[in-house]
Short mmCIF file of C-alpha atoms in Angstrom, two decimals:
data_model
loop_
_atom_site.label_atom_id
_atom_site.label_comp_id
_atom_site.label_asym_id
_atom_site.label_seq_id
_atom_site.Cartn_x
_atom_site.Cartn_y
_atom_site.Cartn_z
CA UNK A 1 112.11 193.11 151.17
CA UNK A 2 114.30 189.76 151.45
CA UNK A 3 117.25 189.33 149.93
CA UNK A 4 116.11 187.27 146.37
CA UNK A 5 113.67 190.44 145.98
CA UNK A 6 116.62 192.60 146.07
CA UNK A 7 118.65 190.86 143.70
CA UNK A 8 115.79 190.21 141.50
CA UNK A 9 115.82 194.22 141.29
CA UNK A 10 119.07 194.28 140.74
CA UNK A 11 118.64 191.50 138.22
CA UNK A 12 116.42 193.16 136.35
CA UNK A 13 118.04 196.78 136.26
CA UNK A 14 121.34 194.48 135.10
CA UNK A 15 119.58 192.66 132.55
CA UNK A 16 118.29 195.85 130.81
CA UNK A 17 121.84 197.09 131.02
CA UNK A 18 123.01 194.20 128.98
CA UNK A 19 119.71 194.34 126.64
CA UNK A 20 120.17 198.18 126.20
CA UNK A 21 124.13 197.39 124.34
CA UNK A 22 122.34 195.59 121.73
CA UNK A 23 119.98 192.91 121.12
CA UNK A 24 120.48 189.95 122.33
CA UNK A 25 118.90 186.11 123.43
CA UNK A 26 118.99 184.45 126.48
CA UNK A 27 122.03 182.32 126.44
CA UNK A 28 124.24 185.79 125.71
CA UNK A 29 123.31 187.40 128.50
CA UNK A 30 123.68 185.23 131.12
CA UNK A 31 127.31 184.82 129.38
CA UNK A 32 127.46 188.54 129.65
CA UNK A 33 126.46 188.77 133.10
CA UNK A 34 128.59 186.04 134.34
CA UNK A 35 131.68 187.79 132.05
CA UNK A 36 130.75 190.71 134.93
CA UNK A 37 131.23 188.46 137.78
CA UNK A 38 127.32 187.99 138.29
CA UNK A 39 127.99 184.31 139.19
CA UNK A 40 125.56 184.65 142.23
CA UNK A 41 122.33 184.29 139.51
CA UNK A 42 121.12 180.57 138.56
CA UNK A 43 121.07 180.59 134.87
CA UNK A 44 117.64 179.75 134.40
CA UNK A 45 116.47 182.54 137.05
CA UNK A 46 116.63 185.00 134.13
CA UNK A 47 113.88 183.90 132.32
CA UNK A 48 110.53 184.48 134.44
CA UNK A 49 111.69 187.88 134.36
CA UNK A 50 112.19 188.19 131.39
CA UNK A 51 108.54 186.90 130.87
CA UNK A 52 107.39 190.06 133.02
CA UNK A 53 109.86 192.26 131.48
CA UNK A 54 107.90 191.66 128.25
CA UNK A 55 104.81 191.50 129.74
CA UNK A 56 105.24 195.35 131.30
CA UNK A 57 106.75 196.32 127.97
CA UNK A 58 110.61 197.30 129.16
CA UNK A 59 110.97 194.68 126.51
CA UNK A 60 110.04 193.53 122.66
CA UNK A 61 111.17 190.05 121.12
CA UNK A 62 111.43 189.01 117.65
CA UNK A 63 112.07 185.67 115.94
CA UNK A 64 115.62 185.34 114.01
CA UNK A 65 116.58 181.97 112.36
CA UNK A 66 120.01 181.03 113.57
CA UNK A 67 122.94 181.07 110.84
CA UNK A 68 123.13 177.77 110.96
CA UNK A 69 119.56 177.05 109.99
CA UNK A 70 117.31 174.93 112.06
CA UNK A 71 114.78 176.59 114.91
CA UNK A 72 114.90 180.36 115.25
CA UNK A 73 116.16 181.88 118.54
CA UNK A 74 114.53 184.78 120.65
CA UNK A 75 115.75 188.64 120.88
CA UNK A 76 115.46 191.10 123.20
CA UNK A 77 115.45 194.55 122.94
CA UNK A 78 114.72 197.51 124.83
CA UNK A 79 111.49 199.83 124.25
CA UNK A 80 111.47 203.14 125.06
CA UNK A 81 110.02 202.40 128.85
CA UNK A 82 112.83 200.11 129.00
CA UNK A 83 115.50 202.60 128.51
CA UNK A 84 113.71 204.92 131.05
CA UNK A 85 113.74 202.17 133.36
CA UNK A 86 117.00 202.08 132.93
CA UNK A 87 117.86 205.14 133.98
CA UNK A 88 115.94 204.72 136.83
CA UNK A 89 117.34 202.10 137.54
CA UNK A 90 121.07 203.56 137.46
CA UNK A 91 120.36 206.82 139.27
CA UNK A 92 118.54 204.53 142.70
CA UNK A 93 121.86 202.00 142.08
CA UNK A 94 124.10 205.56 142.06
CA UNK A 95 122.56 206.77 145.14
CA UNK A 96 122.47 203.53 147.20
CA UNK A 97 125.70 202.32 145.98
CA UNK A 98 127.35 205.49 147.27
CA UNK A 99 125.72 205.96 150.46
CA UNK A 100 126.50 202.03 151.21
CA UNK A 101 130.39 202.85 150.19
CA UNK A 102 130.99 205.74 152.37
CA UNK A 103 129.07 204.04 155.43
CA UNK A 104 131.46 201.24 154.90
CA UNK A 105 134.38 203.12 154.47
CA UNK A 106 133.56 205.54 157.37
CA UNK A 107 133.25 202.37 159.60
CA UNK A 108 136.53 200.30 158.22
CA UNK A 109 138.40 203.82 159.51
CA UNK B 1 117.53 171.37 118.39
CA UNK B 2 118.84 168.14 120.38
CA UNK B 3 119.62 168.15 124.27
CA UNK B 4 120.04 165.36 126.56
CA UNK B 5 117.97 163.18 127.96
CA UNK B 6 118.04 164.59 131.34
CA UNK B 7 116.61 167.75 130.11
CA UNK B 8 114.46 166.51 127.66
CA UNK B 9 112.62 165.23 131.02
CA UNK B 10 113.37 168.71 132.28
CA UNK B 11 111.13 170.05 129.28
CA UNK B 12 108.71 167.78 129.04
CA UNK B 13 108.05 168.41 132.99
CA UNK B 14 107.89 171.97 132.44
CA UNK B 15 105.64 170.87 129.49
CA UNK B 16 103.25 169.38 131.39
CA UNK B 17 103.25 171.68 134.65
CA UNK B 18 101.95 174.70 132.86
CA UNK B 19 99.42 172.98 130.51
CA UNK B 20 98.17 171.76 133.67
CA UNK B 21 98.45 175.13 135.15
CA UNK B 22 96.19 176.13 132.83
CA UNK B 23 98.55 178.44 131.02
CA UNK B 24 98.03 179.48 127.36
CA UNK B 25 98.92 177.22 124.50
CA UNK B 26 101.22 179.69 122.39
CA UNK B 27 102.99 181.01 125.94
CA UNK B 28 104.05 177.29 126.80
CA UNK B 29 105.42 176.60 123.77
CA UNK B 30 107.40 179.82 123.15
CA UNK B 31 108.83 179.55 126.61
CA UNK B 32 110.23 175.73 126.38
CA UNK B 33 111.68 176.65 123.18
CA UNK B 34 113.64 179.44 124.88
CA UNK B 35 114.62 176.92 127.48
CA UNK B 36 115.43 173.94 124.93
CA UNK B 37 117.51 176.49 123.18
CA UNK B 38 119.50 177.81 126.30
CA UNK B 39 119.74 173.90 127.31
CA UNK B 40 121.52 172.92 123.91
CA UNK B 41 124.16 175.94 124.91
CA UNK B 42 124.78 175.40 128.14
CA UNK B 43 125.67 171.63 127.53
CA UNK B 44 127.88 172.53 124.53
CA UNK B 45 129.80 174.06 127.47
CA UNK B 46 129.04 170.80 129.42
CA UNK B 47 126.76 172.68 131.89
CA UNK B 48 123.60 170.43 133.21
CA UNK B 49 120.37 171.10 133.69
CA UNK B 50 120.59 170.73 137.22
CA UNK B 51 123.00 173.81 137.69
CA UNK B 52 120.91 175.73 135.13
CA UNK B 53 117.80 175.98 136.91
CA UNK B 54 119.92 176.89 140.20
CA UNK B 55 116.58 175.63 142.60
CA UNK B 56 114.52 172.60 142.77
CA UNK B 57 112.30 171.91 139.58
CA UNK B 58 109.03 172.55 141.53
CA UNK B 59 110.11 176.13 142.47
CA UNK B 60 111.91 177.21 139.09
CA UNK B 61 107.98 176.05 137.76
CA UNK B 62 106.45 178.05 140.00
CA UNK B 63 108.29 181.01 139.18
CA UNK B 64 107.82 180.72 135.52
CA UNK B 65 103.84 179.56 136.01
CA UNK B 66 103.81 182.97 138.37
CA UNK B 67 104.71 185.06 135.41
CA UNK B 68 102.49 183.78 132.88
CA UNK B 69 98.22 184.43 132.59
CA UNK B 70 95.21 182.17 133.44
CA UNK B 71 93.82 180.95 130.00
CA UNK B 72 90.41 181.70 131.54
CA UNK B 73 89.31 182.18 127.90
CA UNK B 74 90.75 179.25 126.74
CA UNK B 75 89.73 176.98 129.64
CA UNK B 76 86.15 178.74 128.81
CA UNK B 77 86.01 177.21 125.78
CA UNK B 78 87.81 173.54 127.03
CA UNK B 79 84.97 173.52 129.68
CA UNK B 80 81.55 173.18 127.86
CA UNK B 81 83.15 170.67 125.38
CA UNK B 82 84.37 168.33 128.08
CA UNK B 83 80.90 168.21 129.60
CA UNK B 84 78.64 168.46 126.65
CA UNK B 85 81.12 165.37 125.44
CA UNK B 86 80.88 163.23 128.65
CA UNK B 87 76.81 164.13 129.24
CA UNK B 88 76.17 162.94 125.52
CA UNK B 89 78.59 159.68 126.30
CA UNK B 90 76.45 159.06 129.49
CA UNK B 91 72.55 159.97 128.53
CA UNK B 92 73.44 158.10 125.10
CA UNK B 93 74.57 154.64 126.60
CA UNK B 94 71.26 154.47 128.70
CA UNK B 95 69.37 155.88 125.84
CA UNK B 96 70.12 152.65 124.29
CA UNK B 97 69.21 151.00 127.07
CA UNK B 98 66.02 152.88 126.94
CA UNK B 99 66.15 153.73 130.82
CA UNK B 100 67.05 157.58 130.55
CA UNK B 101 65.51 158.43 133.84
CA UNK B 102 67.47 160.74 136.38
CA UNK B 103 66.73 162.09 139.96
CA UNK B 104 67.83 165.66 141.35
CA UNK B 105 70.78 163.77 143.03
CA UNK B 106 72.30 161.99 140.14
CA UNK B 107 71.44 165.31 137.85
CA UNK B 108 73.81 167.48 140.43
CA UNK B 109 75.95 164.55 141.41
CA UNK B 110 77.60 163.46 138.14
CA UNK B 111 78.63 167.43 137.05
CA UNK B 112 80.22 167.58 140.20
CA UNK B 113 82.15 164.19 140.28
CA UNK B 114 82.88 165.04 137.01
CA UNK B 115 84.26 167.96 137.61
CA UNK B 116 86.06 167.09 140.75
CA UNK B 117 87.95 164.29 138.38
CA UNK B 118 89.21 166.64 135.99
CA UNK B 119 90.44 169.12 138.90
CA UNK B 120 91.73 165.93 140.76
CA UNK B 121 93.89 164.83 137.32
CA UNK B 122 95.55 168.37 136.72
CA UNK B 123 96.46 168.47 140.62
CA UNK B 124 98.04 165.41 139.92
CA UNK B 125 99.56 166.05 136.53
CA UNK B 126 101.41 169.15 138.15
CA UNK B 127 102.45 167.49 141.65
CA UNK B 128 104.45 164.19 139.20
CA UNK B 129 105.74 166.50 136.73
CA UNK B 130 107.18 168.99 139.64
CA UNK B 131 108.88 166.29 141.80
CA UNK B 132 110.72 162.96 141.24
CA UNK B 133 107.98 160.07 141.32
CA UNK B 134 109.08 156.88 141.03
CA UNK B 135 107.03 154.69 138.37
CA UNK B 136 105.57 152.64 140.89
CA UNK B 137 104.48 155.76 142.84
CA UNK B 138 103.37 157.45 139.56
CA UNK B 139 100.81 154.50 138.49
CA UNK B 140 99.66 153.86 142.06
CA UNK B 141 98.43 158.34 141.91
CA UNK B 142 97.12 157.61 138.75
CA UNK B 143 95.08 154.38 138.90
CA UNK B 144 93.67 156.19 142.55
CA UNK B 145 93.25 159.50 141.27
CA UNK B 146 91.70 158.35 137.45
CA UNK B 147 90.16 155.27 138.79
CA UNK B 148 89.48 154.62 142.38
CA UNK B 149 88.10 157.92 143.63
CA UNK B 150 85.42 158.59 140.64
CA UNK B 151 84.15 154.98 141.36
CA UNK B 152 84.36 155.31 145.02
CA UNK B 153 82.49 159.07 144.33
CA UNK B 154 80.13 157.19 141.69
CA UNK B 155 79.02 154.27 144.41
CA UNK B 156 78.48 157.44 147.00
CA UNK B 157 76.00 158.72 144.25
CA UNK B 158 73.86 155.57 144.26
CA UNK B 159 73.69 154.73 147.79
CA UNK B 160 72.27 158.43 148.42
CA UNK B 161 69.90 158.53 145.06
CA UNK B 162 68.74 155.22 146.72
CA UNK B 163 68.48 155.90 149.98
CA UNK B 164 67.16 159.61 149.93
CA UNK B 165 65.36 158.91 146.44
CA UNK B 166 64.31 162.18 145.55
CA UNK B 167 61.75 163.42 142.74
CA UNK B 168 62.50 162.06 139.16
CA UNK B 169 63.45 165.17 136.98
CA UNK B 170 64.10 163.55 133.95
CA UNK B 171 62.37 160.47 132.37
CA UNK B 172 62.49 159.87 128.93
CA UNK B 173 59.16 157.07 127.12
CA UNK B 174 60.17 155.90 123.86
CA UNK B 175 60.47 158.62 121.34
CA UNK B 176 62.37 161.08 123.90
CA UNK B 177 65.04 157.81 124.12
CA UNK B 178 65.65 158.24 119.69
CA UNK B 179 65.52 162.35 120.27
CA UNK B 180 67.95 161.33 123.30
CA UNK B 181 70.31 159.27 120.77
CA UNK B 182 70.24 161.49 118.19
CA UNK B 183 71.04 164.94 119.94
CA UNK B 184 74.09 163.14 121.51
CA UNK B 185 75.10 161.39 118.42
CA UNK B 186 75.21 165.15 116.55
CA UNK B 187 77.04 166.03 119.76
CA UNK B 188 79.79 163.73 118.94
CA UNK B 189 79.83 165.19 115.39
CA UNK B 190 79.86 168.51 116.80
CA UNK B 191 82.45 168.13 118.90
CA UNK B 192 84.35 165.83 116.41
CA UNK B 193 83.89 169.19 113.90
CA UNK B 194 85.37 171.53 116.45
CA UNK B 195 88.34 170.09 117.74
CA UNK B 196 89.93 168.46 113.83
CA UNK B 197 89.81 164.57 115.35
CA UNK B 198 87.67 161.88 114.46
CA UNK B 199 88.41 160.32 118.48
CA UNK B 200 85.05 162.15 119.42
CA UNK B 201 83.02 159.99 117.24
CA UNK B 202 85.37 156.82 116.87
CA UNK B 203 85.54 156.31 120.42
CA UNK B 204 81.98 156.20 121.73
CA UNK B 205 81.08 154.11 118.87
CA UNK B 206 83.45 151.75 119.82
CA UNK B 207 81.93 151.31 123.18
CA UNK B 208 78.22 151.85 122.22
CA UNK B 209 78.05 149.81 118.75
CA UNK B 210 78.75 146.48 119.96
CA UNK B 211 75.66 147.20 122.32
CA UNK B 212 73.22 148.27 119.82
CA UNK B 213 74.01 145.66 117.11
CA UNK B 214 73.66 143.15 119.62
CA UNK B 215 70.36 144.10 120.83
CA UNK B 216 69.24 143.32 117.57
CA UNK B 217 70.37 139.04 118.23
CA UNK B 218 68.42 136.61 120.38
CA UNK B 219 71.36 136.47 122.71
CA UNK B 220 70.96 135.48 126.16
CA UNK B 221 71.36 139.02 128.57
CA UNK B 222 74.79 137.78 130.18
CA UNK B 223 76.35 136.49 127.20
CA UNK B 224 75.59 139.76 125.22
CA UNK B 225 77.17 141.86 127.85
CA UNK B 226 80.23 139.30 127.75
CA UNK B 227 80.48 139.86 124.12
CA UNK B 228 79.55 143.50 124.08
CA UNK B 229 82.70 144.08 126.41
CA UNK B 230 84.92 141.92 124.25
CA UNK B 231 84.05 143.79 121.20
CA UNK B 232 85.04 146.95 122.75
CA UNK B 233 88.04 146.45 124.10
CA UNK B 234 88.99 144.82 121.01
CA UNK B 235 87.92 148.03 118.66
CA UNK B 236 89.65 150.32 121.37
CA UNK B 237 92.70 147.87 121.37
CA UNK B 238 92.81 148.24 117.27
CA UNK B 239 92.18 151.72 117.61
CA UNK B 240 95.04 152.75 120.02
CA UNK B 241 97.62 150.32 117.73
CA UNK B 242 96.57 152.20 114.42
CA UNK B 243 96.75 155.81 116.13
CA UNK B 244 99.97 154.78 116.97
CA UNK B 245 101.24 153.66 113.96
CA UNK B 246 100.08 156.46 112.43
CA UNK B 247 101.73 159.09 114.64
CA UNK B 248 105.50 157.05 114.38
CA UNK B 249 104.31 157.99 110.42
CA UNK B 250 104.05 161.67 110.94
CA UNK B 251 107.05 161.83 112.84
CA UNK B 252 109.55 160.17 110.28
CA UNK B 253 108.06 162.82 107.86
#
């Protein structure tokens, strides 16, 4: 796997965290991600995978007209499969993230 | 919802890259909204379009185009029309001519130029709208591509039907020249029916009127092909000016 593949896993897995705390459109959560530190992502990277999000049904969209009138903005929100996903996703992160700590710790000793 | 002119470009690029793609109608148009939308925030927070896309155009297009189906259904239906369209333009100007006669070369030749051309033009249509052509550059692809290589591809045809003349497959007398006419002229209606326009029956009369009204003078051969050409680039040139004026119409509306 290179390194874009991984992040775009991680990506993804983040994105759905961010989706799952309510719904939400495109421009929020790359301000939510980059509130997190996730400066690493080009804005507009979020948005093919969002297309196959949808497309594998982690993911539904609806059409809301903005406040302030004019065009209406896309939401996202999480199915069912998303959430699952999800939780996937968190228990791999878990596991890797831990392993990857101690191994680092064990060798800054 | 208004964003600059930079990624306006940016849009219209993106536009153009996945029609040409051959991406479905609805998908394109959902996804450059979500794009023109999360353009018009990030440059209320003076981001540009540039830093958005974080990659070079061509790749960021690539990834989206990735994502997204082939309209094979939609390209099904695209398909026939085109050639049913251009076969009906072509047997009907000889028709009128009364010299409908075609070997085995020209009958397999012309589908395939044709279709090479329209392959050729959405090759090209995604390579200018996925990297930074100059104008000059842009017109000198687009006169070759639209212009030069069908001709060059058309003179091929001849010199082989000539050279290796093969058995006649279709020759139409007299009567088979009217049936000719008027199966291509209901074409044109057809096709004029299906897609909402009136361009599939304004524009080959344009080019085919001046032709048959003239036949009907005592004009000398060259002069009525002077006149015939004058007339339609004339109607064409009136045509394009009121289509024009017409669409500035609809969009002050």
């Amino acid at each position: 796997m290179s390194t874009s593949q991984i992040l775009k896993g991680i990506l993804e897995g983040c994105l759905l965290a961010v989706i799952s705390k309510g719904e939400t459109y495109g421009y929020e959560m790359i301000e939510k991600l980059y509130a997190y530190g996730f400066t690493m992502v080009s804005e507009g990277s979020i948005y093919p995978l969002l297309i196959r999000m949808r497309k594998e049904g982690l993911v539904i969209t609806s059409e809301k007209a903005l406040p302030s009138g004019g065009p209406k903005r896309k939401y996202y929100s999480l199915t069912e499969k998303g959430r699952e996903r999800l939780e996937e996703f968190q228990a791999r992160w878990d596991e890797v993230a831990s392993s990857v700590n101690r191994l680092l710790k064990e060798e800054g000793r | 919802m208004v964003v600059s002119k930079e990624s306006q470009s940016f849009l219209d690029d993106v536009t153009v890259y996945l029609y040409s793609s051959g991406k479905k109608e609805e998908e394109i148009k959902e996804i450059v909204e979500e794009l023109n939308d999360h353009l018009h925030e990030a440059e209320k927070n003076g981001k540009r379009v540039d830093d958005i896309i974080g990659m070079t155009p061509k790749e960021y297009m690539e990834q989206l185009a990735n994502e997204m189906p082939f309209d094979l259904k939609g390209w099904l239906k695209y398909l026939p029309m085109i050639f049913i369209g251009v076969l009906a333009y072509a047997v009907m100007g000889d028709a009128i001519e009364g010299k409908v006669k075609y070997s085995l070369i020209e009958c397999i030749g012309y589908p395939c130029i044709l279709l090479f051309f329209l392959f050729s033009i959405s090759m090209l249509l995604k390579y200018v709208s996925s990297h930074k052509v100059s104008r000059w550059k842009e017109r000198v692809l687009f006169s070759g591509v639209a212009f030069i290589i069908p001709t060059a591809l058309y003179v091929l045809l001849q010199f082989l039907n000539q050279s290796y003349s093969t058995t006649i497959m279709i020759h139409l007398r007299e009567s088979g020249n009217i049936v000719a006419i008027v199966l291509s002229a209901l074409a044109f209606i057809g096709i004029a029916i299906w897609s909402r326009t009136w361009d599939a029956i304004i524009l080959p009369a344009i080019i085919l009127l001046p032709d048959v009204l003239l036949k009907q003078t005592g004009m000398a051969v060259s002069m009525k092909g002077m006149v015939s050409l004058m007339l339609s680039a004339c109607g064409i040139g009136l045509y394009a000016f009121i289509t024009m004026k017409r669409s500035k119409v609809k969009d002050m509306d």
